[in-house]
Coordinates of C-alpha atoms and ligand atoms in Angstrom, one line a residue:
X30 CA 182.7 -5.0 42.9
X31 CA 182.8 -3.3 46.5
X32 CA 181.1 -0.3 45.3
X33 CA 177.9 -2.6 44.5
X34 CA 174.5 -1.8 46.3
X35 CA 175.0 -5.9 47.0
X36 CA 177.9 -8.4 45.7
X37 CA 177.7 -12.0 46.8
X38 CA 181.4 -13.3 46.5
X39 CA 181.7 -17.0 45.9
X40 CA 179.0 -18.0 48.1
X41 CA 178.2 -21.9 48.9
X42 CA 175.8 -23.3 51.2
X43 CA 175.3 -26.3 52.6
X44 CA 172.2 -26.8 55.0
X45 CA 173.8 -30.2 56.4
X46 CA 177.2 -32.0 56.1
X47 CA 176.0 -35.3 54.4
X48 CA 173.3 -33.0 51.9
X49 CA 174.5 -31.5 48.8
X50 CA 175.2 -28.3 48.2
X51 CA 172.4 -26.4 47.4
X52 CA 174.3 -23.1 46.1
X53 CA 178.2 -23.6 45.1
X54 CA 180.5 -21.3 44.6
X55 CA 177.8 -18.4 43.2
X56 CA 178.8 -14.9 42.7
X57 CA 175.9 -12.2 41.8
X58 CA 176.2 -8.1 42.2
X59 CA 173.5 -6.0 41.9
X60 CA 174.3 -2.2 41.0
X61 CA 171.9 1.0 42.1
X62 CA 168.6 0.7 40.3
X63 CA 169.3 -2.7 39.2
X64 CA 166.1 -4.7 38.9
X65 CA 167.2 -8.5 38.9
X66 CA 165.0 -11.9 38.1
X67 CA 165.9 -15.0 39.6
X68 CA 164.4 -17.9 38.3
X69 CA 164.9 -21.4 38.6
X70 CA 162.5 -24.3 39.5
X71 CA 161.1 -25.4 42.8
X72 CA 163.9 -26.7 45.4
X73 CA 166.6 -25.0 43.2
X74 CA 168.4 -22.7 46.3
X75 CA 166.1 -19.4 45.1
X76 CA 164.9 -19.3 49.1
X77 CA 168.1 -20.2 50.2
X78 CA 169.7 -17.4 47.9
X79 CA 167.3 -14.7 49.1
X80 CA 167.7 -15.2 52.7
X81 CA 171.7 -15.7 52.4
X82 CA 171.5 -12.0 50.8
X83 CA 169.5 -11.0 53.1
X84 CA 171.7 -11.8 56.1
X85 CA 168.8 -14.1 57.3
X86 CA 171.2 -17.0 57.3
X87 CA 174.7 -17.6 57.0
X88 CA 176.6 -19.5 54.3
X89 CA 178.6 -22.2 54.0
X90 CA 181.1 -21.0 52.5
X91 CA 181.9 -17.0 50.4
X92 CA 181.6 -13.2 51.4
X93 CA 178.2 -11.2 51.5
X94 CA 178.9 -7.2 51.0
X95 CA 176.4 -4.9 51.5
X96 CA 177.3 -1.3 50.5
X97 CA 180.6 -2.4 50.2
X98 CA 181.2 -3.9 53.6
X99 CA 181.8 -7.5 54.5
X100 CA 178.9 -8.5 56.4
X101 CA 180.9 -11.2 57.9
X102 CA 183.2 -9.0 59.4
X103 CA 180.7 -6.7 61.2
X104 CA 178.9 -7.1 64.9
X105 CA 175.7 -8.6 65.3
X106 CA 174.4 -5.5 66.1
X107 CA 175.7 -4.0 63.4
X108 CA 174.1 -6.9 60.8
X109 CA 170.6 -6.2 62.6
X110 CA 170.5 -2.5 62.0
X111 CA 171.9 -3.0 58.3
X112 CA 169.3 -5.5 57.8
X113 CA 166.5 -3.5 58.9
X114 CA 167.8 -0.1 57.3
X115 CA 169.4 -1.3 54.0
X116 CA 167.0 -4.1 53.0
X117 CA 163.5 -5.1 52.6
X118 CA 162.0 -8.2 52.4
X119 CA 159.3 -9.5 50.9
X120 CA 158.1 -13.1 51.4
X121 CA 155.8 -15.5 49.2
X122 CA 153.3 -15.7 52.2
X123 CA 152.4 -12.1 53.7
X124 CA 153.8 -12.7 57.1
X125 CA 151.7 -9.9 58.2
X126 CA 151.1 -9.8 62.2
X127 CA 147.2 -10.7 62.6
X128 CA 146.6 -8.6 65.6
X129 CA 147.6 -5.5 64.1
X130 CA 146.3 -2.9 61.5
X131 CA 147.9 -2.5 57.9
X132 CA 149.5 0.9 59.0
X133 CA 150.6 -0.7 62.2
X134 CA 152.5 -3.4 60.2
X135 CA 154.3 -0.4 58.5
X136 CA 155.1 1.3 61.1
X137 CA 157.0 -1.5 63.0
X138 CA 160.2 -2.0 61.1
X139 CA 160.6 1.7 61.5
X140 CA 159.6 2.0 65.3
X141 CA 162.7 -1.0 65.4
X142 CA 164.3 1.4 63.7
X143 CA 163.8 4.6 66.6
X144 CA 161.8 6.5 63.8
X145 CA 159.1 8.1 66.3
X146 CA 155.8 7.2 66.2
X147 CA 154.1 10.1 64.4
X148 CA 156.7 10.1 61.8
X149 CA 156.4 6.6 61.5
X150 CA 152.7 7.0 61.0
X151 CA 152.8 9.8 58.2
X152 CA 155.6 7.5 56.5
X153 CA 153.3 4.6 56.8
X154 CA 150.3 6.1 55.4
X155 CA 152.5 7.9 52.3
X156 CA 153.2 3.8 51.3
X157 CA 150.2 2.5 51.7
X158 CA 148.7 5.0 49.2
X159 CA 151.8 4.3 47.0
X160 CA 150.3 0.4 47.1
X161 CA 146.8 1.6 46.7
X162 CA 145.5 1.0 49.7
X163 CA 144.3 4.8 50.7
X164 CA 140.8 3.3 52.3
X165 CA 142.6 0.5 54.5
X166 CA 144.8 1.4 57.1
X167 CA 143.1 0.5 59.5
X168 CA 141.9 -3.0 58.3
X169 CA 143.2 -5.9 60.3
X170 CA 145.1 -8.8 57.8
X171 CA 141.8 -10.7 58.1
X172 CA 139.6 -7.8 56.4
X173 CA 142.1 -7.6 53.5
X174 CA 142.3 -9.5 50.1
X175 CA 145.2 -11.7 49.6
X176 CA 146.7 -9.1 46.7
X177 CA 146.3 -6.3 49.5
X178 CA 148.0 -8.5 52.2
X179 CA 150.8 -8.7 50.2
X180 CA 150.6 -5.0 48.9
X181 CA 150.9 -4.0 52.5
X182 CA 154.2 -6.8 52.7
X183 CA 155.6 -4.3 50.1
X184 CA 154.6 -1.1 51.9
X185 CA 156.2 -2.8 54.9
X186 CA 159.5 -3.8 53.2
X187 CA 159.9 -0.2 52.2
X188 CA 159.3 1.0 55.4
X189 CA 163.0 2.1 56.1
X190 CA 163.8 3.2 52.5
X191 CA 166.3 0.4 52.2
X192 CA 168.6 0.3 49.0
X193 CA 167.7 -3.0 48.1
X194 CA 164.6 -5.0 48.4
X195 CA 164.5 -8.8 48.1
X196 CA 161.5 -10.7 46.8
X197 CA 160.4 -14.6 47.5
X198 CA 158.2 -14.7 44.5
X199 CA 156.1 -12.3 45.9
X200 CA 153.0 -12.8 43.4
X201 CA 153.4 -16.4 44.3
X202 CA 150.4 -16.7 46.3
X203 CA 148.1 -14.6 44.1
X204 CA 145.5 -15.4 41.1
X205 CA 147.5 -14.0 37.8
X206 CA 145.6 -10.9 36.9
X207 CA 146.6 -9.9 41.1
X208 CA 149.5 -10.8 40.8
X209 CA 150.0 -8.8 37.5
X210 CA 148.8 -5.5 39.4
X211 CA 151.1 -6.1 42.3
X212 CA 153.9 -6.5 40.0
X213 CA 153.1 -3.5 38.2
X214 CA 153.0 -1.5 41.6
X215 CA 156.6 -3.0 42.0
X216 CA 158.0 -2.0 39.2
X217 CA 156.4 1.4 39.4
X218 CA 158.0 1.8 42.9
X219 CA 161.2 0.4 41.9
X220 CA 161.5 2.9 39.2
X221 CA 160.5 6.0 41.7
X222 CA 162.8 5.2 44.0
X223 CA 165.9 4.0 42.8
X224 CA 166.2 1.2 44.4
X225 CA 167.9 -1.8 43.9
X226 CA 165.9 -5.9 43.5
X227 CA 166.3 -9.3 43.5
X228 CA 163.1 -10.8 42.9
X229 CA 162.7 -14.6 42.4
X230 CA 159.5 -15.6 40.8
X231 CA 158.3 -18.5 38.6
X232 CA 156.7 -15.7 35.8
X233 CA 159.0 -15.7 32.6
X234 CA 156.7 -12.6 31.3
X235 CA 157.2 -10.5 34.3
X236 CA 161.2 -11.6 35.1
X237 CA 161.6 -10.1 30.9
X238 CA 160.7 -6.8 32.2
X239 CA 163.5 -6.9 34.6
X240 CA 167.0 -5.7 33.6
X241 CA 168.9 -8.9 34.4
X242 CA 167.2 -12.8 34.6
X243 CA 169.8 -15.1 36.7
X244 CA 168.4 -18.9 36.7
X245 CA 169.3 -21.0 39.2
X246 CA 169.8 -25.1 38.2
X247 CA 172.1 -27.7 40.4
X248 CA 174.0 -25.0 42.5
X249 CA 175.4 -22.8 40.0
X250 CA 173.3 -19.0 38.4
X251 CA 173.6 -18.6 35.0
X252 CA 172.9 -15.2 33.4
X253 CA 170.2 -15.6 30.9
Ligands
LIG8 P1 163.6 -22.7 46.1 O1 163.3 -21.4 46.9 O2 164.3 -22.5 44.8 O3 162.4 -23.5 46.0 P2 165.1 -23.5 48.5 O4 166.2 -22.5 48.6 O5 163.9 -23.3 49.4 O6 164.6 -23.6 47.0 O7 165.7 -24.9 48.7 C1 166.8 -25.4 48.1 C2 167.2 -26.8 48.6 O8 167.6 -26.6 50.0 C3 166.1 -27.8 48.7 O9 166.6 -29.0 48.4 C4 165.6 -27.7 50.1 O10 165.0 -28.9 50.5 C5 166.9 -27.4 50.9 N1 166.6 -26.7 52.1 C6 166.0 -25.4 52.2 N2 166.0 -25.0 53.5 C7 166.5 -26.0 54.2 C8 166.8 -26.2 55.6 N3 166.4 -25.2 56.5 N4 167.4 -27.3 56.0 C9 167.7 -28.3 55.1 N5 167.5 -28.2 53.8 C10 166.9 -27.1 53.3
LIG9 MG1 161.5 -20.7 47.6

């Protein structure tokens, strides 16, 4: 429905002509506060899912509607600003930027966004301490654990208090007792804020404490 926080309408994809289609014809809507899993093995289109709803790349084929309006029929400029206001993303790997601090990474999305600086600074350091991370804003991505790396991803991705945040199994990358805390902190922010998810992951326990599990298998998303 239009009045969905995100509705993917018949979406296919296609990465080359001769290849197979790696989504066909998948519909998904998330509402407000939805928290949704999506599962499915290695090379099954999760990626490919993730950045299609993220307006990171286009489809093939189907409608993306953020908020209600068709992404497709909006100006690049327009899709920019959506994607850095509306939407957070977080990847497997950090994708930190080496060279500057944790609360600089923070603050970036929202200096994109014209927030000024010392706003952008308070905001910054109010998510870090929602991740835990009160004693290291100031740490360079080298000086910081991989679970704080990636807790600093999240404070970033929240950064513009977007209505939906979109996870590339963002515990990936960790051992399984980090990757349990960092989930937890999701779920705790998720619940404080309202906000809407999609997160794919490969962790059965932590998609069953999501409202919805979607699994992806041969192009098509089943609701489990
Ligand atoms: P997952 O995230 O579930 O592991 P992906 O979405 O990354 O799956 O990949 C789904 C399929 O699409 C795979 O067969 C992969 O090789 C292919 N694919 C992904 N990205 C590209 C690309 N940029 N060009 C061509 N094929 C791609
Ligand atoms: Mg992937």
């Amino acid at each position: 429905m239009h009045n969905d926080i995100i509705s993917l309408e018949n979406i296919s994809k296609q990465y080359n002509k001769k290849d197979a289609f790696v989504l066909n014809d998948v519909s998904l809507s998330v509402k407000n506060s939805e928290f949704i899993a999506l599962l499915g093995p290695s090379g099954s289109g999760k990626s490919t899912l993730l950045h299609i709803a993220g307006l990171l790349d286009s489809q093939t084929a189907g409608n993306v509607f953020i908020n209600g309006r068709n992404t497709a029929k909006i100006s690049d400029n327009e899709r920019t600003y959506l994607r850095l206001t509306k939407i957070g993303f977080v990847y497997q790997y950090h994708h930190l930027l080496q060279e500057f601090t944790a609360i600089e990474n923070v603050m970036l999305p929202m200096l994109a966004a014209k927030v000024n600086s010392k706003t952008a600074r308070e905001k910054a350091k109010h998510l870090l301490k929602t991740v835990k991370l009160d004693s290291k804003f100031d740490s360079l991505p080298s000086e910081l654990s991989g679970g704080q790396k990636q807790r600093v991803a999240i404070a970033r991705a929240l950064a513009n208090n977007p209505v939906l945040l979109l996870a590339d199994e963002p515990t990936g990358n960790l051992d399984p007792e980090t990757a349990v805390l960092v989930f937890e902190d999701l779920i705790e922010i998720m619940h404080q804020t309202q906000m809407s998810a999609i997160i794919a992951t490969h962790n059965y326990e932590l998609a069953d404490r999501m409202n919805k599990k979607y699994f992806i298998s041969e192009g098509r998303l089943l609701e489990k």
